[in-house]
Amino acid sequence: DQQVKQNSPSLSVQEGRISILNCDYTNSMFDYFLWYKKYPAEGPTFLISISSIKDKNEDGRFTVFLNKSAKHLSLHIVPSQPGDSAVYFCAAPDVKTSYDKVIFGPGTSLSVIP
Amino acid sequence: DARVTQTPRHKVTEMGQEVTMRCQPILGHNTVFWYRQTMMQGLELLAYFRNRAPLDDSGMPKDRFSAEMPDATLATLKIQPSEPRDSAVYFCASGHNLNTIYFGEGSWLTVV
């Protein structure tokens, strides 16, 4: 049973436009979320996080929004650049294991078209 | 520039053979993870250690997979015997807290 879901396997966006990547979770106990970015042939790298005490966290072109009642979060990239083309993973710590165990979604592959 | 180092980067082996993947975590990190990336499941957690002690290996097929951390600078993931369905990218990651989980570049395993 996937506790972190990313229902869009892929997304294509024109350069300069907004990219919106979605993530849903099933465990209402999750209170911290992370986004990781992965280029081909590399390991994932941390991008941005959000705590459940906030509904928005912004870092440059990247903003994560959290809707706790809907158990939904989204990552917005504005403006999108070709270098943003990568796989994006949504993740949440497993609250049963003192937050060390991080559960990842299946990922969304973003293509930014020049 | 501290990084998680994994070997081998690529491995092609025949079904039934033993495969050992090695990971050198970042010095000072007390938590080490093994993840497997597949098309369908994304990043699956196989096992993880804190201060070298195994905390959870429930994600691993117990009959063929084993994970150990013989010392603070080395974590290993062994598959014996390997099967074609084990073909995937295996990532090691280390960290102290959630924001600082650093991944290695992965070991690409193909079992034929």
Tab-separated table of C-alpha atoms in Angstrom:
chain	number	residue	atom	x	y	z
A	1	ASP	CA	0.000	0.000	0.000
A	2	GLN	CA	1.649	3.194	-1.199
A	3	GLN	CA	1.485	5.864	1.453
A	4	VAL	CA	2.974	8.514	-0.825
A	5	LYS	CA	1.505	8.765	-4.297
A	6	GLN	CA	2.491	10.681	-7.382
A	7	ASN	CA	-0.150	9.898	-9.905
A	8	SER	CA	1.464	11.596	-12.881
A	9	PRO	CA	4.409	9.557	-14.128
A	10	SER	CA	5.452	12.342	-16.478
A	11	LEU	CA	4.890	16.010	-17.245
A	12	SER	CA	5.985	18.247	-20.128
A	13	VAL	CA	6.142	22.007	-19.786
A	14	GLN	CA	7.341	24.818	-22.014
A	15	GLU	CA	10.369	26.744	-20.852
A	16	GLY	CA	9.361	29.815	-18.887
A	17	ARG	CA	5.998	28.395	-17.853
A	18	ILE	CA	4.996	27.012	-14.481
A	19	SER	CA	5.544	23.344	-13.650
A	20	ILE	CA	3.211	21.856	-11.054
A	21	LEU	CA	4.042	18.448	-9.639
A	22	ASN	CA	1.492	16.820	-7.381
A	23	CYS	CA	1.767	14.426	-4.487
A	24	ASP	CA	-0.875	12.781	-2.303
A	25	TYR	CA	-0.431	10.892	0.921
A	26	THR	CA	-2.646	8.573	2.884
A	27	ASN	CA	-1.199	8.700	6.387
A	28	SER	CA	-2.655	11.614	8.321
A	29	MET	CA	0.170	11.280	10.856
A	30	PHE	CA	2.742	12.523	8.341
A	31	ASP	CA	3.832	15.986	9.385
A	32	TYR	CA	6.901	16.672	7.297
A	33	PHE	CA	7.439	16.364	3.578
A	34	LEU	CA	10.397	16.555	1.252
A	35	TRP	CA	10.972	16.868	-2.461
A	36	TYR	CA	13.995	15.287	-4.103
A	37	LYS	CA	15.237	15.796	-7.641
A	38	LYS	CA	17.027	13.137	-9.641
A	39	TYR	CA	18.965	13.456	-12.873
A	40	PRO	CA	19.708	10.344	-14.967
A	41	ALA	CA	22.668	8.319	-13.719
A	42	GLU	CA	22.814	10.314	-10.492
A	43	GLY	CA	21.425	9.862	-7.018
A	44	PRO	CA	18.485	11.950	-5.793
A	45	THR	CA	19.307	15.300	-4.218
A	46	PHE	CA	17.280	17.189	-1.652
A	47	LEU	CA	15.317	20.098	-3.105
A	48	ILE	CA	12.862	21.563	-0.606
A	49	SER	CA	10.824	20.540	2.421
A	50	ILE	CA	7.745	21.647	4.309
A	51	SER	CA	6.497	21.098	7.809
A	52	SER	CA	2.807	20.591	8.512
A	53	ILE	CA	2.732	23.774	10.592
A	54	LYS	CA	3.070	25.674	7.322
A	55	ASP	CA	1.045	25.626	4.149
A	56	LYS	CA	3.736	27.083	1.925
A	57	ASN	CA	7.509	27.107	1.698
A	58	GLU	CA	9.413	28.996	-0.943
A	59	ASP	CA	13.015	28.750	-2.115
A	60	GLY	CA	13.827	30.751	-5.206
A	61	ARG	CA	11.921	29.358	-8.160
A	62	PHE	CA	10.613	26.432	-6.092
A	63	THR	CA	7.538	26.608	-3.882
A	64	VAL	CA	5.863	23.742	-2.093
A	65	PHE	CA	2.231	24.008	-1.013
A	66	LEU	CA	0.622	21.755	1.568
A	67	ASN	CA	-3.092	21.122	1.960
A	68	LYS	CA	-3.418	18.974	5.066
A	69	SER	CA	-7.161	18.501	4.870
A	70	ALA	CA	-6.805	17.093	1.369
A	71	LYS	CA	-3.576	15.238	2.202
A	72	HIS	CA	-2.077	16.846	-0.856
A	73	LEU	CA	1.046	18.761	-1.640
A	74	SER	CA	2.396	20.285	-4.785
A	75	LEU	CA	5.706	21.594	-6.025
A	76	HIS	CA	5.626	24.669	-8.236
A	77	ILE	CA	8.580	25.649	-10.388
A	78	VAL	CA	8.395	29.142	-11.832
A	79	PRO	CA	9.761	29.835	-14.348
A	80	SER	CA	10.635	26.374	-15.578
A	81	GLN	CA	14.046	25.940	-17.165
A	82	PRO	CA	15.441	23.115	-19.320
A	83	GLY	CA	17.841	22.257	-16.485
A	84	ASP	CA	14.836	21.413	-14.340
A	85	SER	CA	14.181	18.345	-16.495
A	86	ALA	CA	14.539	15.478	-14.024
A	87	VAL	CA	12.544	13.023	-11.956
A	88	TYR	CA	10.979	14.572	-8.861
A	89	PHE	CA	10.227	12.456	-5.822
A	90	CYS	CA	7.869	13.419	-3.058
A	91	ALA	CA	8.791	11.878	0.300
A	92	ALA	CA	7.634	11.733	3.899
A	93	PRO	CA	9.220	10.353	7.054
A	94	ASP	CA	7.605	7.265	8.488
A	95	VAL	CA	6.333	8.478	11.844
A	96	LYS	CA	6.502	4.972	13.311
A	97	THR	CA	10.290	4.938	13.073
A	98	SER	CA	11.185	8.239	14.700
A	99	TYR	CA	11.433	9.961	11.352
A	100	ASP	CA	14.532	8.172	10.165
A	101	LYS	CA	12.731	6.049	7.602
A	102	VAL	CA	11.764	8.169	4.628
A	103	ILE	CA	9.053	6.889	2.308
A	104	PHE	CA	9.286	7.982	-1.313
A	105	GLY	CA	6.627	8.262	-3.968
A	106	PRO	CA	7.161	6.701	-7.407
A	107	GLY	CA	8.343	9.962	-8.946
A	108	THR	CA	7.250	12.289	-11.731
A	109	SER	CA	9.486	12.806	-14.741
A	110	LEU	CA	9.490	16.476	-15.751
A	111	SER	CA	10.549	17.565	-19.215
A	112	VAL	CA	11.009	21.269	-19.808
A	113	ILE	CA	10.929	22.000	-23.505
A	114	PRO	CA	13.091	24.878	-24.743
B	1	ASP	CA	33.503	17.687	-1.163
B	2	ALA	CA	31.869	14.969	0.952
B	3	ARG	CA	29.901	12.375	-0.916
B	4	VAL	CA	28.456	8.895	-0.585
B	5	THR	CA	30.510	6.470	-2.643
B	6	GLN	CA	29.045	3.309	-4.104
B	7	THR	CA	30.721	0.435	-5.892
B	8	PRO	CA	30.323	-1.057	-8.385
B	9	ARG	CA	28.597	1.562	-10.538
B	10	HIS	CA	27.500	-1.089	-12.994
B	11	LYS	CA	27.232	-4.856	-12.640
B	12	VAL	CA	25.994	-7.475	-15.067
B	13	THR	CA	25.792	-10.957	-13.650
B	14	GLU	CA	24.194	-14.270	-14.367
B	15	MET	CA	21.230	-15.558	-12.473
B	16	GLY	CA	22.288	-17.505	-9.411
B	17	GLN	CA	25.496	-15.575	-8.835
B	18	GLU	CA	26.263	-13.643	-5.680
B	19	VAL	CA	26.300	-9.865	-5.913
B	20	THR	CA	27.807	-7.561	-3.312
B	21	MET	CA	27.311	-3.823	-3.410
B	22	ARG	CA	29.371	-1.545	-1.211
B	23	CYS	CA	28.797	1.902	0.170
B	24	GLN	CA	31.016	4.378	1.938
B	25	PRO	CA	28.794	6.853	3.765
B	26	ILE	CA	29.770	10.431	4.435
B	27	LEU	CA	32.069	10.625	7.423
B	28	GLY	CA	30.161	11.510	10.549
B	29	HIS	CA	26.731	10.511	9.295
B	30	ASN	CA	25.079	8.113	11.708
B	31	THR	CA	22.272	6.769	9.530
B	32	VAL	CA	22.757	4.717	6.372
B	33	PHE	CA	20.002	3.631	4.014
B	34	TRP	CA	19.758	1.173	1.128
B	35	TYR	CA	17.091	2.010	-1.460
B	36	ARG	CA	16.157	0.263	-4.687
B	37	GLN	CA	14.726	2.128	-7.634
B	38	THR	CA	12.356	0.348	-9.972
B	39	MET	CA	10.010	1.697	-12.606
B	40	MET	CA	6.885	0.623	-10.773
B	41	GLN	CA	7.790	1.237	-7.140
B	42	GLY	CA	9.969	4.288	-7.306
B	43	LEU	CA	12.427	4.341	-4.420
B	44	GLU	CA	11.863	1.387	-2.097
B	45	LEU	CA	13.619	1.329	1.246
B	46	LEU	CA	15.336	-2.014	1.693
B	47	ALA	CA	17.182	-1.496	4.972
B	48	TYR	CA	18.724	1.112	7.171
B	49	PHE	CA	21.197	1.424	9.997
B	50	ARG	CA	21.723	3.918	12.767
B	51	ASN	CA	25.120	3.980	14.448
B	52	ARG	CA	25.843	0.736	12.527
B	53	ALA	CA	22.922	-1.093	14.134
B	54	PRO	CA	20.295	-2.449	11.724
B	55	LEU	CA	16.969	-0.797	12.505
B	56	ASP	CA	14.692	-2.020	9.788
B	57	ASP	CA	15.186	-4.464	6.949
B	58	SER	CA	11.543	-5.270	6.400
B	59	GLY	CA	11.776	-4.059	2.808
B	60	MET	CA	14.264	-6.772	1.861
B	61	PRO	CA	13.524	-10.275	0.617
B	62	LYS	CA	15.049	-12.071	3.587
B	63	ASP	CA	15.861	-15.299	1.857
B	64	ARG	CA	18.306	-13.768	-0.599
B	65	PHE	CA	19.210	-10.270	0.554
B	66	SER	CA	21.390	-9.288	3.458
B	67	ALA	CA	22.677	-5.918	4.615
B	68	GLU	CA	25.534	-5.315	6.995
B	69	MET	CA	27.646	-2.501	8.293
B	70	PRO	CA	30.942	-4.005	9.405
B	71	ASP	CA	32.333	-0.601	10.341
B	72	ALA	CA	31.374	3.056	10.219
B	73	THR	CA	32.927	3.522	6.786
B	74	LEU	CA	31.374	0.572	5.000
B	75	ALA	CA	27.876	-0.712	4.374
B	76	THR	CA	27.213	-3.740	2.201
B	77	LEU	CA	24.183	-5.157	0.450
B	78	LYS	CA	24.465	-8.737	-0.712
B	79	ILE	CA	22.177	-10.735	-2.970
B	80	GLN	CA	22.648	-14.501	-3.043
B	81	PRO	CA	21.471	-16.022	-5.288
B	82	SER	CA	20.607	-13.194	-7.660
B	83	GLU	CA	17.547	-13.351	-9.902
B	84	PRO	CA	16.529	-11.346	-12.995
B	85	ARG	CA	13.823	-9.548	-10.968
B	86	ASP	CA	16.603	-8.059	-8.827
B	87	SER	CA	17.698	-5.927	-11.795
B	88	ALA	CA	17.406	-2.339	-10.630
B	89	VAL	CA	19.413	0.615	-9.430
B	90	TYR	CA	20.464	0.307	-5.800
B	91	PHE	CA	21.122	3.528	-3.918
B	92	CYS	CA	22.923	4.012	-0.678
B	93	ALA	CA	22.245	7.181	1.286
B	94	SER	CA	23.544	8.583	4.534
B	95	GLY	CA	22.539	11.388	6.820
B	96	HIS	CA	21.922	12.816	10.240
B	97	ASN	CA	18.492	14.293	9.786
B	98	LEU	CA	15.896	14.449	7.102
B	99	ASN	CA	17.233	17.452	5.264
B	100	THR	CA	20.683	15.998	4.942
B	101	ILE	CA	20.088	12.585	3.450
B	102	TYR	CA	22.723	12.344	0.740
B	103	PHE	CA	22.465	9.711	-1.936
B	104	GLY	CA	25.267	7.968	-3.770
B	105	GLU	CA	25.219	7.696	-7.544
B	106	GLY	CA	23.778	4.214	-7.429
B	107	SER	CA	24.793	0.715	-8.441
B	108	TRP	CA	23.133	-0.411	-11.664
B	109	LEU	CA	22.523	-4.144	-11.446
B	110	THR	CA	21.478	-6.333	-14.355
B	111	VAL	CA	20.867	-10.016	-13.720
B	112	VAL	CA	20.586	-12.074	-16.892
